[in-house]
Structure formats: C-alpha cells, structure tokens
CSV table of C-alpha atoms (C1' of nucleotides) in Angstrom, one decimal:
chain,number,residue,atom,x,y,z
A,14,MET,CA,78.6,-68.3,-107.2
A,15,LEU,CA,79.2,-64.6,-107.9
A,16,ALA,CA,79.5,-63.9,-104.2
A,17,MET,CA,82.7,-66.0,-103.9
A,18,ALA,CA,84.1,-65.1,-107.3
A,19,THR,CA,87.3,-64.2,-105.5
A,20,TYR,CA,89.9,-66.8,-105.8
A,21,HIS,CA,90.4,-68.0,-102.3
A,22,HIS,CA,90.9,-64.5,-101.0
A,23,GLY,CA,90.3,-61.8,-103.5
A,24,ASP,CA,91.8,-59.5,-101.0
A,25,LEU,CA,94.8,-61.4,-100.1
A,26,ARG,CA,97.0,-58.3,-99.8
A,27,PRO,CA,95.2,-56.6,-96.9
A,28,ALA,CA,94.8,-60.0,-95.3
A,29,LEU,CA,98.6,-60.5,-95.5
A,30,VAL,CA,99.2,-57.0,-94.1
A,31,ARG,CA,96.8,-57.6,-91.1
A,32,ALA,CA,98.4,-61.0,-90.4
A,33,ALA,CA,101.8,-59.5,-90.6
A,34,GLN,CA,100.9,-56.6,-88.2
A,35,LYS,CA,99.7,-59.0,-85.6
A,36,LEU,CA,102.8,-61.2,-86.0
A,37,LEU,CA,105.1,-58.2,-85.9
A,38,GLU,CA,103.9,-57.0,-82.5
A,39,LYS,CA,104.1,-60.5,-81.2
A,40,ALA,CA,107.4,-61.6,-82.5
A,41,GLY,CA,109.3,-58.6,-83.6
A,42,PRO,CA,110.7,-57.6,-87.0
A,43,GLU,CA,113.5,-60.2,-87.1
A,44,ALA,CA,111.1,-63.1,-86.4
A,45,LEU,CA,108.5,-62.0,-88.9
A,46,SER,CA,108.7,-64.8,-91.5
A,47,LEU,CA,106.8,-64.6,-94.8
A,48,ARG,CA,106.0,-68.3,-94.5
A,49,GLU,CA,104.3,-67.8,-91.1
A,50,VAL,CA,102.4,-64.8,-92.4
A,51,ALA,CA,101.1,-66.9,-95.3
A,52,ARG,CA,100.2,-69.7,-92.9
A,53,ARG,CA,98.2,-67.3,-90.8
A,54,ALA,CA,96.4,-65.9,-93.9
A,55,GLY,CA,95.6,-69.5,-94.9
A,56,VAL,CA,97.5,-69.6,-98.2
A,57,SER,CA,100.6,-71.4,-99.4
A,58,HIS,CA,104.0,-70.1,-98.4
A,59,ASN,CA,104.5,-68.6,-101.7
A,60,ALA,CA,101.3,-66.8,-102.4
A,61,PRO,CA,102.6,-63.6,-100.8
A,62,TYR,CA,105.0,-63.2,-103.8
A,63,ARG,CA,101.9,-62.3,-105.9
A,64,HIS,CA,101.5,-59.1,-103.8
A,65,PHE,CA,105.0,-58.3,-102.4
A,66,SER,CA,108.3,-58.7,-104.2
A,67,GLY,CA,109.7,-60.3,-101.0
A,68,ARG,CA,110.0,-60.2,-97.3
A,69,GLU,CA,111.5,-56.7,-97.2
A,70,ALA,CA,108.7,-55.3,-99.3
A,71,LEU,CA,106.1,-56.5,-96.8
A,72,LEU,CA,108.1,-55.1,-94.0
A,73,ALA,CA,108.4,-51.8,-95.9
A,74,ALA,CA,104.7,-51.6,-96.3
A,75,LEU,CA,104.2,-52.1,-92.5
A,76,ALA,CA,106.8,-49.5,-91.7
A,77,ALA,CA,105.3,-47.0,-94.2
A,78,GLU,CA,101.9,-47.4,-92.6
A,79,GLY,CA,103.6,-46.9,-89.2
A,80,PHE,CA,105.2,-43.6,-90.3
A,81,ARG,CA,101.9,-42.3,-91.6
A,82,ARG,CA,100.2,-43.1,-88.2
A,83,LEU,CA,103.1,-41.5,-86.3
A,84,GLY,CA,102.9,-38.4,-88.5
A,85,GLU,CA,99.1,-38.1,-87.9
A,86,ALA,CA,99.6,-38.5,-84.1
A,87,LEU,CA,102.2,-35.7,-84.1
A,88,ALA,CA,100.2,-33.4,-86.4
A,89,ALA,CA,97.3,-33.6,-83.9
A,90,THR,CA,99.4,-32.0,-81.1
A,91,THR,CA,101.7,-29.1,-80.5
A,92,GLY,CA,104.6,-28.1,-78.2
A,93,ARG,CA,105.6,-30.5,-75.5
A,94,ALA,CA,102.6,-32.7,-76.2
A,95,MET,CA,104.2,-33.5,-79.5
A,96,GLY,CA,107.2,-35.0,-77.9
A,97,GLU,CA,105.0,-37.0,-75.5
A,98,ALA,CA,102.9,-38.3,-78.3
A,99,TYR,CA,106.1,-39.5,-80.1
A,100,VAL,CA,107.2,-41.4,-77.1
A,101,ARG,CA,103.7,-42.8,-76.5
A,102,PHE,CA,103.6,-44.1,-80.0
A,103,ALA,CA,106.9,-46.0,-79.5
A,104,LEU,CA,105.7,-47.4,-76.1
A,105,GLU,CA,102.4,-48.5,-77.6
A,106,HIS,CA,103.8,-50.1,-80.7
A,107,PRO,CA,107.3,-51.2,-79.7
A,108,GLN,CA,108.0,-53.7,-82.4
A,109,LEU,CA,106.5,-51.4,-85.1
A,110,PHE,CA,108.8,-48.6,-83.9
A,111,ARG,CA,111.7,-50.9,-84.0
A,112,LEU,CA,110.9,-51.9,-87.5
A,113,MET,CA,110.5,-48.3,-88.6
A,114,PHE,CA,113.8,-47.2,-87.0
A,115,GLY,CA,115.8,-50.5,-86.9
A,116,GLY,CA,118.1,-49.4,-89.7
A,117,ARG,CA,117.3,-52.6,-91.7
A,118,LEU,CA,115.0,-51.2,-94.3
A,119,ARG,CA,116.5,-49.6,-97.4
A,120,PHE,CA,114.3,-46.5,-97.7
A,121,ALA,CA,115.7,-45.7,-101.2
A,122,ARG,CA,114.2,-48.9,-102.5
A,123,HIS,CA,110.7,-48.2,-101.3
A,124,ARG,CA,109.5,-44.8,-102.4
A,125,PRO,CA,106.2,-44.8,-100.4
A,126,LEU,CA,108.3,-45.7,-97.3
A,127,ALA,CA,110.7,-42.9,-97.9
A,128,GLU,CA,107.9,-40.4,-98.3
A,129,ALA,CA,106.1,-41.5,-95.2
A,130,ALA,CA,109.3,-41.5,-93.2
A,131,ALA,CA,109.7,-37.8,-93.8
A,132,GLN,CA,106.4,-36.9,-92.1
A,133,PRO,CA,107.5,-36.9,-88.4
A,134,TYR,CA,110.3,-34.3,-89.1
A,135,GLU,CA,107.9,-32.2,-91.2
A,136,ALA,CA,105.4,-32.2,-88.4
A,137,LEU,CA,108.1,-31.1,-85.9
A,138,LEU,CA,109.5,-28.5,-88.2
A,139,GLY,CA,106.1,-27.0,-88.8
A,140,ALA,CA,105.6,-26.7,-85.1
A,141,PHE,CA,108.9,-24.9,-84.5
A,142,ARG,CA,108.4,-22.6,-87.5
A,143,ALA,CA,105.2,-21.4,-85.8
A,144,GLN,CA,107.2,-20.3,-82.8
A,145,PRO,CA,108.9,-17.0,-83.8
A,146,ALA,CA,111.2,-17.1,-80.7
A,147,ILE,CA,113.1,-19.9,-82.2
A,148,GLY,CA,116.1,-18.7,-84.2
A,149,ASP,CA,116.8,-21.8,-86.3
A,150,PRO,CA,113.8,-24.0,-86.5
A,151,GLU,CA,115.5,-26.6,-88.6
A,152,LYS,CA,118.1,-27.2,-86.0
A,153,ALA,CA,115.6,-27.0,-83.2
A,154,ALA,CA,113.3,-29.5,-84.9
A,155,ALA,CA,116.3,-31.8,-85.4
A,156,ALA,CA,117.3,-31.5,-81.8
A,157,ALA,CA,113.7,-32.1,-80.6
A,158,TRP,CA,113.4,-35.2,-82.9
A,159,ALA,CA,116.7,-36.5,-81.6
A,160,LEU,CA,115.6,-36.0,-78.0
A,161,VAL,CA,112.3,-37.8,-78.2
A,162,HIS,CA,113.6,-40.5,-80.5
A,163,GLY,CA,116.5,-41.3,-78.2
A,164,LEU,CA,114.1,-41.2,-75.2
A,165,ALA,CA,111.7,-43.6,-76.9
A,166,HIS,CA,114.6,-46.0,-77.9
A,167,LEU,CA,116.3,-46.0,-74.5
A,168,LEU,CA,113.0,-46.5,-72.7
A,169,LEU,CA,112.0,-49.4,-74.9
A,170,ASP,CA,115.4,-51.0,-74.4
A,171,GLY,CA,115.0,-50.7,-70.6
A,172,HIS,CA,118.0,-48.4,-70.1
A,173,PHE,CA,115.9,-46.1,-67.8
A,174,ALA,CA,114.2,-48.9,-66.0
A,175,ARG,CA,115.7,-47.7,-62.7
A,176,GLN,CA,114.9,-44.0,-63.2
A,177,ALA,CA,111.5,-44.4,-64.9
A,178,ALA,CA,108.9,-46.3,-62.9
A,179,ASP,CA,106.4,-44.6,-65.2
A,180,PRO,CA,108.0,-44.3,-68.6
A,181,ALA,CA,105.5,-41.8,-70.0
A,182,ALA,CA,105.8,-39.5,-67.0
A,183,PHE,CA,109.6,-39.8,-67.1
A,184,ALA,CA,109.6,-38.8,-70.8
A,185,GLY,CA,107.4,-35.8,-69.9
A,186,ASP,CA,109.9,-34.7,-67.2
A,187,VAL,CA,112.9,-35.0,-69.5
A,188,ILE,CA,111.3,-33.2,-72.4
A,189,GLY,CA,110.3,-30.4,-70.0
A,190,ALA,CA,113.9,-30.1,-68.7
A,191,VAL,CA,115.3,-29.2,-72.1
A,192,ARG,CA,115.4,-25.9,-73.9
A,193,PHE,CA,115.9,-25.6,-77.7
A,194,ALA,CA,116.9,-22.0,-77.3
A,195,SER,CA,119.0,-21.7,-80.5
A,196,ARG,CA,118.5,-18.0,-81.1
A,197,PRO,CA,120.9,-16.6,-83.7
A,198,ALA,CA,124.1,-15.8,-81.7
B,8,MET,CA,154.7,-81.0,-80.8
B,9,LEU,CA,154.4,-79.0,-77.6
B,10,ALA,CA,154.0,-75.9,-79.7
B,11,MET,CA,150.8,-77.1,-81.3
B,12,ALA,CA,149.4,-78.9,-78.3
B,13,THR,CA,146.3,-76.9,-78.7
B,14,TYR,CA,143.5,-78.8,-80.3
B,15,HIS,CA,143.0,-77.1,-83.7
B,16,HIS,CA,142.7,-73.8,-82.0
B,17,GLY,CA,143.3,-73.8,-78.4
B,18,ASP,CA,142.0,-70.3,-78.4
B,19,LEU,CA,138.9,-70.8,-80.3
B,20,ARG,CA,136.8,-68.4,-78.3
B,21,PRO,CA,138.8,-65.2,-79.1
B,22,ALA,CA,139.1,-66.5,-82.7
B,23,LEU,CA,135.3,-66.7,-82.9
B,24,VAL,CA,134.8,-63.3,-81.4
B,25,ARG,CA,137.2,-61.7,-83.9
B,26,ALA,CA,135.5,-63.5,-86.8
B,27,ALA,CA,132.1,-62.4,-85.5
B,28,GLN,CA,133.2,-58.8,-85.1
B,29,LYS,CA,134.4,-58.7,-88.7
B,30,LEU,CA,131.2,-60.3,-89.9
B,31,LEU,CA,129.1,-58.0,-87.8
B,32,GLU,CA,130.4,-54.8,-89.4
B,33,LYS,CA,130.1,-56.4,-92.8
B,34,ALA,CA,126.6,-57.9,-92.6
B,35,GLY,CA,124.8,-56.5,-89.6
B,36,PRO,CA,123.5,-58.2,-86.5
B,37,GLU,CA,120.5,-59.9,-88.3
B,38,ALA,CA,122.8,-61.6,-90.9
B,39,LEU,CA,125.4,-62.7,-88.4
B,40,SER,CA,125.1,-66.4,-88.5
B,41,LEU,CA,126.8,-68.8,-86.1
B,42,ARG,CA,127.5,-71.2,-89.0
B,43,GLU,CA,129.3,-68.5,-91.0
B,44,VAL,CA,131.3,-67.4,-88.0
B,45,ALA,CA,132.4,-71.0,-87.5
B,46,ARG,CA,133.3,-71.3,-91.2
B,47,ARG,CA,135.5,-68.2,-91.0
B,48,ALA,CA,137.2,-69.5,-87.9
B,49,GLY,CA,137.8,-72.8,-89.7
B,50,VAL,CA,135.8,-75.1,-87.4
B,51,SER,CA,132.7,-77.1,-87.8
B,52,HIS,CA,129.4,-75.3,-87.6
B,53,ASN,CA,128.9,-76.6,-84.2
B,54,ALA,CA,132.1,-76.0,-82.4
B,55,PRO,CA,131.0,-72.5,-81.2
B,56,TYR,CA,128.6,-74.2,-78.8
B,57,ARG,CA,131.6,-75.2,-76.7
B,58,HIS,CA,132.2,-71.5,-76.0
B,59,PHE,CA,128.8,-69.9,-76.3
B,60,SER,CA,125.5,-71.2,-75.3
B,61,GLY,CA,124.1,-70.1,-78.6
B,62,ARG,CA,123.9,-67.3,-81.1
B,63,GLU,CA,122.5,-64.7,-78.7
B,64,ALA,CA,125.3,-65.4,-76.2
B,65,LEU,CA,127.9,-64.6,-78.9
B,66,LEU,CA,126.0,-61.4,-79.9
B,67,ALA,CA,125.8,-60.5,-76.2
B,68,ALA,CA,129.6,-60.8,-75.9
B,69,LEU,CA,130.1,-58.5,-78.8
B,70,ALA,CA,127.7,-56.0,-77.5
B,71,ALA,CA,129.2,-56.0,-74.0
B,72,GLU,CA,132.6,-55.3,-75.5
B,73,GLY,CA,131.0,-52.5,-77.5
B,74,PHE,CA,129.5,-50.9,-74.3
B,75,ARG,CA,132.9,-51.1,-72.6
B,76,ARG,CA,134.5,-49.3,-75.5
B,77,LEU,CA,131.8,-46.7,-75.7
B,78,GLY,CA,132.1,-46.1,-71.9
B,79,GLU,CA,135.8,-45.6,-72.3
B,80,ALA,CA,135.4,-43.2,-75.2
B,81,LEU,CA,133.0,-41.1,-73.1
B,82,ALA,CA,135.1,-41.2,-69.9
B,83,ALA,CA,138.0,-39.7,-71.9
B,84,THR,CA,136.0,-36.5,-72.7
B,85,THR,CA,133.8,-33.9,-71.0
B,86,GLY,CA,131.0,-31.5,-71.8
B,87,ARG,CA,130.0,-31.2,-75.4
B,88,ALA,CA,132.8,-33.4,-76.6
B,89,MET,CA,131.2,-36.3,-74.7
B,90,GLY,CA,128.1,-36.0,-76.9
B,91,GLU,CA,130.2,-35.7,-80.0
B,92,ALA,CA,132.2,-38.8,-79.0
B,93,TYR,CA,129.0,-40.7,-78.5
B,94,VAL,CA,127.8,-39.9,-82.0
B,95,ARG,CA,131.3,-40.6,-83.5
B,96,PHE,CA,131.3,-44.0,-81.9
B,97,ALA,CA,128.0,-44.8,-83.6
B,98,LEU,CA,129.1,-43.5,-87.0
B,99,GLU,CA,132.3,-45.4,-86.8
B,100,HIS,CA,130.7,-48.7,-85.7
B,101,PRO,CA,127.2,-48.6,-87.1
B,102,GLN,CA,126.4,-52.3,-87.0
B,103,LEU,CA,127.9,-52.7,-83.5
B,104,PHE,CA,125.9,-49.7,-82.4
B,105,ARG,CA,122.8,-51.3,-83.9
B,106,LEU,CA,123.5,-54.5,-82.1
B,107,MET,CA,124.0,-52.8,-78.8
B,108,PHE,CA,120.8,-50.7,-79.1
B,109,GLY,CA,118.7,-52.8,-81.4
B,110,GLY,CA,116.4,-54.0,-78.7
B,111,ARG,CA,117.0,-57.7,-79.6
B,112,LEU,CA,119.4,-58.6,-76.7
B,113,ARG,CA,117.9,-59.7,-73.4
B,114,PHE,CA,120.1,-57.8,-71.0
B,115,ALA,CA,118.7,-59.6,-68.0
B,116,ARG,CA,120.0,-62.9,-69.4
B,117,HIS,CA,123.6,-61.8,-69.8
B,118,ARG,CA,124.9,-60.2,-66.7
B,119,PRO,CA,128.2,-58.9,-68.1
B,120,LEU,CA,126.2,-57.2,-70.8
B,121,ALA,CA,123.9,-55.6,-68.4
B,122,GLU,CA,126.8,-54.3,-66.4
B,123,ALA,CA,128.6,-52.9,-69.4
B,124,ALA,CA,125.5,-51.3,-70.7
B,125,ALA,CA,125.2,-49.1,-67.6
B,126,GLN,CA,128.5,-47.4,-68.3
B,127,PRO,CA,127.5,-44.8,-70.8
B,128,TYR,CA,124.9,-43.3,-68.5
B,129,GLU,CA,127.3,-43.5,-65.6
B,130,ALA,CA,129.8,-41.5,-67.5
B,131,LEU,CA,127.3,-38.9,-68.5
B,132,LEU,CA,125.9,-38.7,-65.0
B,133,GLY,CA,129.4,-38.2,-63.5
B,134,ALA,CA,130.0,-35.3,-65.9
B,135,PHE,CA,126.7,-33.5,-65.0
B,136,ARG,CA,127.3,-34.0,-61.3
B,137,ALA,CA,130.6,-32.2,-61.7
B,138,GLN,CA,128.6,-29.1,-62.9
B,139,PRO,CA,127.1,-27.4,-59.9
B,140,ALA,CA,124.9,-25.2,-62.1
B,141,ILE,CA,122.8,-28.2,-63.0
B,142,GLY,CA,119.9,-28.7,-60.6
B,143,ASP,CA,118.9,-32.2,-61.4
B,144,PRO,CA,121.9,-34.1,-62.8
B,145,GLU,CA,120.0,-37.4,-63.2
B,146,LYS,CA,117.4,-35.8,-65.4
B,147,ALA,CA,120.0,-33.7,-67.3
B,148,ALA,CA,122.1,-36.9,-67.9
B,149,ALA,CA,119.0,-38.7,-69.2
B,150,ALA,CA,118.2,-35.8,-71.5
B,151,ALA,CA,121.7,-35.6,-72.8
B,152,TRP,CA,121.9,-39.4,-73.4
B,153,ALA,CA,118.5,-39.3,-75.2
B,154,LEU,CA,119.6,-36.4,-77.4
B,155,VAL,CA,122.9,-37.9,-78.5
B,156,HIS,CA,121.4,-41.4,-78.8
B,157,GLY,CA,118.6,-40.1,-81.0
B,158,LEU,CA,121.0,-38.1,-83.1
B,159,ALA,CA,123.2,-41.1,-83.6
B,160,HIS,CA,120.3,-43.3,-84.6
B,161,LEU,CA,118.7,-40.8,-86.9
B,162,LEU,CA,122.0,-40.0,-88.6
B,163,LEU,CA,122.7,-43.7,-89.1
B,164,ASP,CA,119.3,-44.3,-90.6
B,165,GLY,CA,119.8,-41.5,-93.0
B,166,HIS,CA,116.9,-39.3,-91.7
B,167,PHE,CA,119.1,-36.2,-91.7
B,168,ALA,CA,120.7,-36.9,-95.0
B,169,ARG,CA,119.3,-33.7,-96.5
B,170,GLN,CA,120.3,-31.5,-93.5
B,171,ALA,CA,123.6,-33.1,-92.6
B,172,ALA,CA,126.2,-33.1,-95.4
B,173,ASP,CA,128.8,-33.7,-92.6
B,174,PRO,CA,127.1,-35.8,-90.0
B,175,ALA,CA,129.7,-35.2,-87.3
B,176,ALA,CA,129.5,-31.4,-87.8
B,177,PHE,CA,125.7,-31.5,-87.8
B,178,ALA,CA,125.7,-33.4,-84.6
B,179,GLY,CA,128.0,-30.8,-83.0
B,180,ASP,CA,125.7,-28.1,-84.1
B,181,VAL,CA,122.6,-29.7,-82.7
B,182,ILE,CA,124.2,-30.6,-79.4
B,183,GLY,CA,125.4,-27.0,-79.1
B,184,ALA,CA,121.8,-25.7,-79.7
B,185,VAL,CA,120.4,-27.5,-76.7
B,186,ARG,CA,120.4,-26.4,-73.0
B,187,PHE,CA,119.9,-28.9,-70.2
B,188,ALA,CA,119.0,-26.1,-67.8
B,189,SER,CA,116.9,-28.0,-65.4
B,190,ARG,CA,117.5,-25.9,-62.3
B,191,PRO,CA,115.1,-26.6,-59.5
B,192,ALA,CA,112.1,-24.5,-60.4
C,12,DA,C1',138.0,-81.4,-73.1
C,13,DC,C1',137.2,-80.4,-77.6
C,14,DC,C1',135.6,-81.3,-82.1
C,15,DT,C1',133.0,-83.8,-85.8
C,16,DG,C1',129.0,-85.3,-89.1
C,17,DA,C1',124.2,-86.4,-89.4
C,18,DA,C1',119.7,-85.0,-88.4
C,19,DC,C1',115.6,-81.9,-87.4
C,20,DA,C1',112.7,-78.2,-88.1
C,21,DC,C1',112.8,-74.1,-89.8
C,22,DC,C1',113.8,-70.0,-93.3
C,23,DG,C1',113.5,-66.9,-98.3
C,24,DT,C1',113.2,-67.5,-102.9
C,25,DT,C1',112.5,-69.7,-107.5
C,26,DC,C1',110.2,-72.5,-110.8
C,27,DA,C1',107.1,-75.5,-113.4
C,28,DA,C1',102.6,-76.7,-113.1
C,29,DG,C1',97.7,-76.3,-112.3
C,30,DT,C1',92.7,-73.6,-112.6
D,1,DA,C1',95.5,-63.7,-112.7
D,2,DC,C1',96.2,-66.3,-108.9
D,3,DC,C1',97.6,-70.1,-106.4
D,4,DT,C1',100.0,-74.7,-105.6
D,5,DG,C1',103.9,-78.3,-104.4
D,6,DA,C1',108.6,-79.4,-105.1
D,7,DA,C1',113.2,-77.9,-104.8
D,8,DC,C1',117.5,-75.3,-103.4
D,9,DA,C1',120.5,-73.2,-100.4
D,10,DC,C1',120.6,-71.6,-96.3
D,11,DC,C1',119.6,-71.2,-90.8
D,12,DG,C1',120.0,-72.6,-85.1
D,13,DT,C1',120.2,-76.3,-82.3
D,14,DT,C1',120.7,-81.1,-80.7
D,15,DC,C1',122.8,-85.5,-80.5
D,16,DA,C1',125.7,-89.6,-80.8
D,17,DA,C1',130.2,-90.5,-81.9
D,18,DG,C1',135.1,-89.9,-82.3
D,19,DT,C1',140.2,-88.4,-80.3
DNA sequence: ACCTGAACACCGTTCAAGT
DNA sequence: ACCTGAACACCGTTCAAGT
C-alpha cells in the first residue's frame, strides 16, 4: 500500500495547474471556473481550496508561470528578434497572454506574480543597455515594450486582420519600421 | 395619464445603457451582470432581453459607443497629440478601454461594433497620409497604433508604475522618443 | 409590445463532517 | 492533512403567464 500512500492525489496542486492550463487555452480566463478545474482533476469542487486561496490565486499562479516563460523566451534573443519573440509568444498562447495582461489580476496581492511580471521589461532593458548608441535605454525599452505589446494585443483582437495575412510577418515589418533613436537631445 | 403612457420606462434601452456604463467603470467588464443592471434600472432581471439579445450584446453596445468616442477624440487632434489623446482616453476610462480591447467581444457578431472599432486606425491612417515624408503610411499608422495601444495597456496594468510617476507625461516622453521613419528603402 | 415570477443549470466560497 | 457533501448567495438564459 506504500505506493499509493498519497491521498487520492498526493500531488493535487500540479494536477490542478495542468488542468487549469488546458482549460485556460480552451475557454479563456473569464470562463475558467474552479469547479470545472476540480472536475477535470477528478476531485470535489472544493478540494482546490487546500492548495489555492481561491480562483484568483490559481489564475495568478498560471500568469506567473506565463511571465517566467515569456521572460525566458526574450532572454534567449536580442534586437529585433526579441520583439518578434514577444509577439510570437502572444500568438502561440493567446489566452495565457490575455490572462497575464488582462488587467484583472491584482499583482500586489501575489508577490511571485509581481516578481515574474517584471522579467519582460528587465530583459528588454538589458538589451537596450548593451547598445551604447541608445541615449536613454529606459525610455527606449519602454517604447519597445509598448510597441510589441500593442502589436500583440491588436493582432490577437483581429484589428489588423485586413493588413496582416501573416501576423508574424506583419509584426516583423512593423517592428523593423520603427526607430528608438532617443539620443540625448 | 398621457404623460406617463410609457410602460414603466418607455425608454428602457437608454436607461439600461446608462446603468451599464456606470456599473462598468465601477466593477469592470467581467463583473458587469445583466441582473445588476436590471436592478439598477428598476426592472425585473429579465426585462433587458427585450432590448438586448443577451449580456454580450449589451457589452457590445457599450464598446461600440466607446470606439466612437475614441475615434472622435483622435480626429480632433494631429501628430503627437493624437497619441497622447489615445493614452488619455484609456487612462480616463480604464474599464471601458478594457472592454473595448479585452478580446472577449466577438466583433463579427456585432456589425455596429466592428464598424466603430475601425475608426481609431482610420483616424491614425489619415494623419500619416497627410505627411508626405512617410513612405508607407499604413505601416506607420499600424506602428503608431501599436505603440500607443501598448503604452495605454501597460500603464493601466501598472507595469510602468516605477518609471511613470505621471502616466500622461511618461506617455508623451515615450511617444516623442520614437520615429516612424519607414521611408521606402 | 412590454414586463413579470418561476425555473434550470451553472458559479465562488464557506462550513461541518468524515478518514 | 486532505477530502467530502450540503448550503448560500449569486449568475445568464428560457419560458409561460400577465396587462
């Protein structure tokens, strides 16, 4: 009996996270219900409360994981490829991206989330600091983040459907058309 | 009795819209419940279905009105002030902005919404076309939209809280630091 | 036409109880 | 510790019924 000493699950928490990740990409953040996650993990609707303080805490865990993965994807690239990697991440995980940037999560209430959420900007800032030609790397990094973030959002929402037959290529074009030439005046 | 010939409301639809607008800015799109809107308009939870096919249709009406107002705000400005007006709109109506760009509305299902949603890009495109120095106005307009849209979103979500003591001023700085110099190579 | 109350199948969250 | 079923106060939506 030692082999199944775990009570029904033993590792319920990761099982809940996996079920939630699948449900998230299928139904979106708004439709992700704790009860459905529990159902998919094979436990009662109320077992998740042993591992998460509530629905928002589970969503925060998913979002934090997303920020970590986005940070890694960016850190693996430089220059223009960084921007393209950012947009690609959004296009590949649309609902996760919406969860991360949907404005619904209270970052201040979930410290690991707040820490993970700072990674994309840090990665961009590091890249701009490595370019001595840039006068104000903080402003340039902010502008670059805003550009790729807006691109990702507008592409996901279909606002460039007419202009962008191939969203990733369109993103590359737009990114290439912009100069962050903020040398000190 | 002629004066109150209207059945309880007579103009229930605008009353619902007004109640919904107030509730939207207070609670956000996710928390906007049809039942609460009905309650605030003083009718049964189910009267709204006489005027809207469902919850999404009411949200679509609010969003369409928002796109129209945003389009007007942009059309009243030019150049850099356009971008600042865009960000200001988002900062002044955060929940409406989140509704408009939250990715939850199916634009294809609400034609007036789809038409209204095209206005911001049209306004930007017109402005860039009026500048002969710009080689590819479509790409430049897309880049400008992406920049200000990303700025608005990231500011609303608090991602620039450390950098931007004054969000509007920060937005102006970032916008000023970018060049959309996509002349034909 | 416009509005109502009852009903159905869902939620998130809490609580007392079981092993 | 971990999980359960019952309960509470909500939802969106549908339907038969009232004026």
